[in-house]
Structure formats: C-alpha cells, structure tokens
Short mmCIF file of C-alpha atoms in Angstrom, two decimals:
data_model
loop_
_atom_site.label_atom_id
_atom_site.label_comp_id
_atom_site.label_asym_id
_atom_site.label_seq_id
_atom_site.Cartn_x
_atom_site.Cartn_y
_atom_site.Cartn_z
CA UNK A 1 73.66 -67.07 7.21
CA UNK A 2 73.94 -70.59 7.98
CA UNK A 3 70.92 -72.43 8.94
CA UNK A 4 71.28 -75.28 11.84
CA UNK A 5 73.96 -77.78 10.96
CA UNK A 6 74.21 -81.49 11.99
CA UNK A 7 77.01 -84.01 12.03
CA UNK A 8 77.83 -86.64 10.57
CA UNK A 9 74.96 -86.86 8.17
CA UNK A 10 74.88 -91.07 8.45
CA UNK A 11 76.57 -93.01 11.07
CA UNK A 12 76.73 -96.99 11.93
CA UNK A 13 77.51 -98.05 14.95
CA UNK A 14 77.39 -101.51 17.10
CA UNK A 15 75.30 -102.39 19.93
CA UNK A 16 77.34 -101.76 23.17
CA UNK A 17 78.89 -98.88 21.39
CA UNK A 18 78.97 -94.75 22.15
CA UNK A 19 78.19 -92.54 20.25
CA UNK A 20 78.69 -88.06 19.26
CA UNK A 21 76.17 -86.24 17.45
CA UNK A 22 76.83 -82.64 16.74
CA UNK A 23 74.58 -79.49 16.07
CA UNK A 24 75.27 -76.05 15.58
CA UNK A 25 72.73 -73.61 15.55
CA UNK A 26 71.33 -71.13 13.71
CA UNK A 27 73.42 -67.51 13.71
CA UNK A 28 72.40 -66.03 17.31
CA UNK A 29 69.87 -68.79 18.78
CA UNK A 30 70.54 -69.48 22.12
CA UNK A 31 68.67 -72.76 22.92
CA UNK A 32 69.28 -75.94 21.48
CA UNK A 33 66.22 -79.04 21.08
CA UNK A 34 67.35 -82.66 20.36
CA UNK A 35 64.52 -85.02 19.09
CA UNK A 36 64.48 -88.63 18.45
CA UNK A 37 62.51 -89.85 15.09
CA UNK A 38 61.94 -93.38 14.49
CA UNK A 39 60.87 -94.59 10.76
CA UNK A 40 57.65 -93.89 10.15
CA UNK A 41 57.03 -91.40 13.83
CA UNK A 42 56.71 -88.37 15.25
CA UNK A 43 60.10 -87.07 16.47
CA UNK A 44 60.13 -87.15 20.12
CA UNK A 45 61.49 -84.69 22.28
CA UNK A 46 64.90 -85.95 23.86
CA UNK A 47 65.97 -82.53 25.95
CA UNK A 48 66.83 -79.13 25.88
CA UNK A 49 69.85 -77.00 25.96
CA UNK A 50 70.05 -73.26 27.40
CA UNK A 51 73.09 -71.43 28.96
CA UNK A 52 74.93 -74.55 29.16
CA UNK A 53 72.78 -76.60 31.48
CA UNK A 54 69.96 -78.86 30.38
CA UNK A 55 66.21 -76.76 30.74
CA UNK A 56 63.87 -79.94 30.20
CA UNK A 57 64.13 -83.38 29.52
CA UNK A 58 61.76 -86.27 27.63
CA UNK A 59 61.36 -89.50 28.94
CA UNK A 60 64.84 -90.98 27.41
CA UNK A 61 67.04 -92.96 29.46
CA UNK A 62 70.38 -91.80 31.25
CA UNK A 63 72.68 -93.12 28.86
CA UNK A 64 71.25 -89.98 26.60
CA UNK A 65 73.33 -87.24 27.92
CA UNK A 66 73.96 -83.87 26.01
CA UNK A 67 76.15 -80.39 26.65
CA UNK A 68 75.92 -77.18 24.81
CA UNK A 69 79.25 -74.96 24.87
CA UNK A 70 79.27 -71.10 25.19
CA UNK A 71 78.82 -70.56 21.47
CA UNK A 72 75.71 -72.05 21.97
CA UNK A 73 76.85 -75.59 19.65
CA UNK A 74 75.85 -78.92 21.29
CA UNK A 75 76.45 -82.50 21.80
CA UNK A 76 74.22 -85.33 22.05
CA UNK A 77 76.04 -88.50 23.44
CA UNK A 78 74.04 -92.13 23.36
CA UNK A 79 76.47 -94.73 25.77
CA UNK A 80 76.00 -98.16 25.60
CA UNK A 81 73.63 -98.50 21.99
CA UNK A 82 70.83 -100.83 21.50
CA UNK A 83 69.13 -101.75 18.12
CA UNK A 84 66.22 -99.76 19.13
CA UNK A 85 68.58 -96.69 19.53
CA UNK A 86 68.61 -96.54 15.24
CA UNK A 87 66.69 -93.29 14.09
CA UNK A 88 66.82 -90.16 12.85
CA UNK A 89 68.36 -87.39 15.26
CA UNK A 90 67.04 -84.59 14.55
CA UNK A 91 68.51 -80.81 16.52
CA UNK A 92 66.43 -77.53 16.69
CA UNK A 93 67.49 -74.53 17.74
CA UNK A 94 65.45 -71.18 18.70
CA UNK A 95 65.70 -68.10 20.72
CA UNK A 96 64.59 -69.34 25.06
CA UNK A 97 61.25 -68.67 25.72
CA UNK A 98 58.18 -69.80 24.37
CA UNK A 99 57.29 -67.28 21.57
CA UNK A 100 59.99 -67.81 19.04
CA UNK A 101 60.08 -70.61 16.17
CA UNK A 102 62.13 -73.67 16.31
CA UNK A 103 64.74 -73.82 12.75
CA UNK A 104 66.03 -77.76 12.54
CA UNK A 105 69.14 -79.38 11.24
CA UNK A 106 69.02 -82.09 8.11
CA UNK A 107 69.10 -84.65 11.17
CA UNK A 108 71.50 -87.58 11.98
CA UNK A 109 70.40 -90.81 10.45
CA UNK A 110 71.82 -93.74 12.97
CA UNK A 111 71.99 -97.20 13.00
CA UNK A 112 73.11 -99.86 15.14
CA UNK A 113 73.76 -102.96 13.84
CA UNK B 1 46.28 -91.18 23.59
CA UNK B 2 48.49 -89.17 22.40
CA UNK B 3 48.34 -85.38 22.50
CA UNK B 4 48.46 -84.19 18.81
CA UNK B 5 46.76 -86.03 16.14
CA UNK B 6 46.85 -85.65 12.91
CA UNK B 7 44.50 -87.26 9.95
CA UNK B 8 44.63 -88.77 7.56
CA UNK B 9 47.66 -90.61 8.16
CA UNK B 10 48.16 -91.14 4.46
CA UNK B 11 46.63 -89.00 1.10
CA UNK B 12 46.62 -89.54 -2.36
CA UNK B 13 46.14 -86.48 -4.90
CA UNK B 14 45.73 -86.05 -8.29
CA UNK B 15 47.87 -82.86 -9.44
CA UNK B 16 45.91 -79.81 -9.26
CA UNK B 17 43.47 -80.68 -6.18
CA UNK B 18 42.58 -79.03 -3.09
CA UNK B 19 44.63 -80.86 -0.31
CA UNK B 20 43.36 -80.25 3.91
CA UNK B 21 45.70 -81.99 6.95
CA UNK B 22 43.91 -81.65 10.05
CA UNK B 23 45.58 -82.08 13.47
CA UNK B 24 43.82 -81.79 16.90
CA UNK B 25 45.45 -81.70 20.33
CA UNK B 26 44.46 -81.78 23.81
CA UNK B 27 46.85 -79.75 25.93
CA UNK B 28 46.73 -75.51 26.09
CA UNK B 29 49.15 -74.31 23.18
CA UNK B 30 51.19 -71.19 22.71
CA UNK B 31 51.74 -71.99 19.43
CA UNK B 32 51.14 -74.75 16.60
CA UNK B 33 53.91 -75.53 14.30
CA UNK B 34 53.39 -77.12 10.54
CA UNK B 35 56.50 -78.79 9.23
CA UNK B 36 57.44 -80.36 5.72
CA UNK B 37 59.67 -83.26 6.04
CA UNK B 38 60.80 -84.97 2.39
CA UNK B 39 62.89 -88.43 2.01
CA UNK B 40 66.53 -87.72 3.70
CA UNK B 41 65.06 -86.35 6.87
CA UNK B 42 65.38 -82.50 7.18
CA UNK B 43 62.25 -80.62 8.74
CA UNK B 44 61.29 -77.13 7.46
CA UNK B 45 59.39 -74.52 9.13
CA UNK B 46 56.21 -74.17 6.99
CA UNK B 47 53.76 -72.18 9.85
CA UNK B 48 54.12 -70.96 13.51
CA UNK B 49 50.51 -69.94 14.22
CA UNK B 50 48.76 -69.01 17.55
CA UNK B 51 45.53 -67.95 16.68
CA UNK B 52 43.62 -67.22 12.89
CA UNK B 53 45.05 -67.96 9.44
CA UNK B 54 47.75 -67.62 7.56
CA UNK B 55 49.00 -67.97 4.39
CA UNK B 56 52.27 -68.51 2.24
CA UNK B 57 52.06 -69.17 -1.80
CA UNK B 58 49.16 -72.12 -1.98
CA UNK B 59 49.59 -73.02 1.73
CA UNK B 60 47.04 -71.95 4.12
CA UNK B 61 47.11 -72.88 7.82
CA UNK B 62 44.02 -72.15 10.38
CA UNK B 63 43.83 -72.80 13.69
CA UNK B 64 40.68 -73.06 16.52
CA UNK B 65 42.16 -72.66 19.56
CA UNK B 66 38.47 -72.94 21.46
CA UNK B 67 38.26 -75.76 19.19
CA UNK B 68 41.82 -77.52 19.50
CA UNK B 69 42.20 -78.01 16.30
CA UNK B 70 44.37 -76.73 13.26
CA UNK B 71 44.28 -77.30 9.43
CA UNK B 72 46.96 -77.11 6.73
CA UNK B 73 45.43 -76.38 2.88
CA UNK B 74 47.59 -76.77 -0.44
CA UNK B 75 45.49 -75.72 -2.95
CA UNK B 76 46.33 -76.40 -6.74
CA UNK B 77 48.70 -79.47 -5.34
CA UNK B 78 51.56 -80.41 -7.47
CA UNK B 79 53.98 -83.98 -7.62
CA UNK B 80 56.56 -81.32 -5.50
CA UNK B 81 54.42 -81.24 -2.15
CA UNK B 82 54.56 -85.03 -1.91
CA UNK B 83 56.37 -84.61 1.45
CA UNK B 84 55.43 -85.92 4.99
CA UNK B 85 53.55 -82.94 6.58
CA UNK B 86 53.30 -82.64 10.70
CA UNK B 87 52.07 -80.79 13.29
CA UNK B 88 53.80 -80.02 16.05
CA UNK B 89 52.58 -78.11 19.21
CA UNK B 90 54.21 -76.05 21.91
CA UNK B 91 52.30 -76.28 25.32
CA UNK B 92 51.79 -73.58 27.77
CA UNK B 93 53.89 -74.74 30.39
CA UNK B 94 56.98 -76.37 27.95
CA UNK B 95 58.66 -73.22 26.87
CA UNK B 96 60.61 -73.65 23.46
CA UNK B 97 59.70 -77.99 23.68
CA UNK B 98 57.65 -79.55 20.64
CA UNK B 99 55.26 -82.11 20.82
CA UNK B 100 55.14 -83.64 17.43
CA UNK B 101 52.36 -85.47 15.76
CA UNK B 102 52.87 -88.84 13.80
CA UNK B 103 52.53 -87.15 10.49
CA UNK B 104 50.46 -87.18 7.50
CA UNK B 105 52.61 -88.60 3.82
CA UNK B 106 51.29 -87.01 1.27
CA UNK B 107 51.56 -88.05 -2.41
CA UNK B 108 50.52 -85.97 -5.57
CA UNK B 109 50.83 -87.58 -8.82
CA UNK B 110 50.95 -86.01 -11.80
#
C-alpha cells in the first residue's frame, strides 16, 4: 500500500514563473492538507482539500490555488513566484473529520532563483 | 505568540541518555501530533495522542490537556534519533488542519 506520494521531488524555478506540485494520497483518504515549510520552520498550513472543493484555507496569498480530482489526488499551483516562495511543500492526507491522523508525502523542495 | 511551542529548540545527547521535548499550546486540542522529520524533508507520524500516554519502542509521549502541555521521551537515545522532532496540534474548531510547532533538532552522538 502506497503511502502519500509527492512530485517532483526538487524543482527550480524563476521569479515571475508558475508552478505544479502534485500529491497523491494515501490508499482510501479522502482529504488532502498542503503545508508550506521554510528552512529552519514549522510547516504552515496552506489549505485543505475535501470532495473537490477547498474546506479551509491559511493565510497564503491568491496566487496559491489548489484542486483535488475525484480520486482524491491534488494540485497545488503557485502563479507568479517570488524568492520568498522557496521551501519545502509538504502534502498530508487523512480521512475528513477531526479524529483521524494526518500520513505526509517526502515533500517538494522548491526554489526560485 | 505563537500557539504551539516547543523547547528546547536545539539538544545535544550523548548515546544512551534519557532525551524529553516539551511542547505547550494555547488553543483547545482534539488531538496532539509528534512528528520525526530527518535531512531530505519527509515527516513521519510518531504519536496522535488526545489524552494520557503512550508508548512505541523507547518513545513515550504524555500529554496534560488541563495543563496544555505534551512531552515526547526517547530513552536509551542512539546517533539514529538525531532527527528534527515537532509537535503539531489539531484545534477544536479546525477539523483535519495542523498547527505545527517550530521544532526541536536533536543530535545524539555516539
């Protein structure tokens, strides 16, 4: 049974640029968590994913946008990058509700140059 | 002020010693998380707790909920547990959504 699954593992991009980051969760979760982690931080929570529509949202700007398809896989998109955009993106999936524990991906190390 | 904290920030061990992490927050929690997060980035799942102890090989995790406060013990600590450790709590009122603390690095040598 695979676990949650991220890609790309690395990417570098330039400032202006867009950017795709991919996550897959684990076998049968339903909601999918994106958090921001930058060097030497707590990840931060970016939003959340259930039934296909965004549940919650972090204080992130609009150019962080996100979708989750019907087999419950999602997309974080990042328009326009800055430098301050370079972290760690880190995905998380669990079953809704607020009982159940959160499994996370091996993350999506970013940089804009 | 944020609303998990975690101390120390950084810890030195000598193999073999008794290793606590202590984290405090100040919102109501359904549950507190501790994670292990090495060089490269991926986060596992080391304790979901709610209330009491529990306990996995040489990790023990406790939590106070009157108290607000949770610790993680290693005991007989080893070079492998040199890892960033963090708590991570999940509110009352933010369903499945984690607030994370900054993290404690931890480093054993041998």
């Amino acid at each position: 049974d695979a676990g949650v699954t991220q890609s790309p593992t690395h990417l570098i991009k330039t400032r202006g640029q867009q950017v795709t980051l991919r996550c897959s969760p684990k076998s049968g979760h339903d909601t999918v968590s994106w958090y921001q982690q930058a060097l030497g931080q707590g990840p931060q929570f970016i939003f959340q994913y259930y039934e296909e529509e965004e549940r919650q949202r972090g204080n992130f700007p609009d150019r962080f946008s996100g979708h989750q398809f019907p087999n419950y896989s999602s997309e974080l998109n990042v328009n326009a990058l800055l430098l301050g955009d370079s972290a760690l993106y880190l995905c998380a999936s669990s079953f809704w509700g607020s009982g159940t524990e959160a499994f996370f991906g091996q993350g999506t190390r970013l940089t804009v140059v | 002020k944020n609303e998990v904290e975690q101390s120390p920030q950084n810890l030195t061990a000598q193999e073999g010693e008794f290793i606590t992490i202590n984290c405090s927050y100040s919102v109501g929690i359904s549950a507190l998380h501790w994670l292990q997060q090495h060089p490269g980035g991926g986060i596992v799942s080391l304790f979901m707790l709610s209330s009491g102890k529990k306990k996995h090989g040489r990790l023990i995790a406790t939590i106070n909920i009157q108290e607000k406060h949770s610790s993680l013990h290693i005991t007989a600590s080893h070079p492998r547990d040199s890892a960033v450790y963090i708590c991570a709590v999940r509110s009352e009122t933010s369903g499945s959504r984690l607030t994370f603390g900054e993290g404690t690095q931890l480093t054993v040598n041998p």
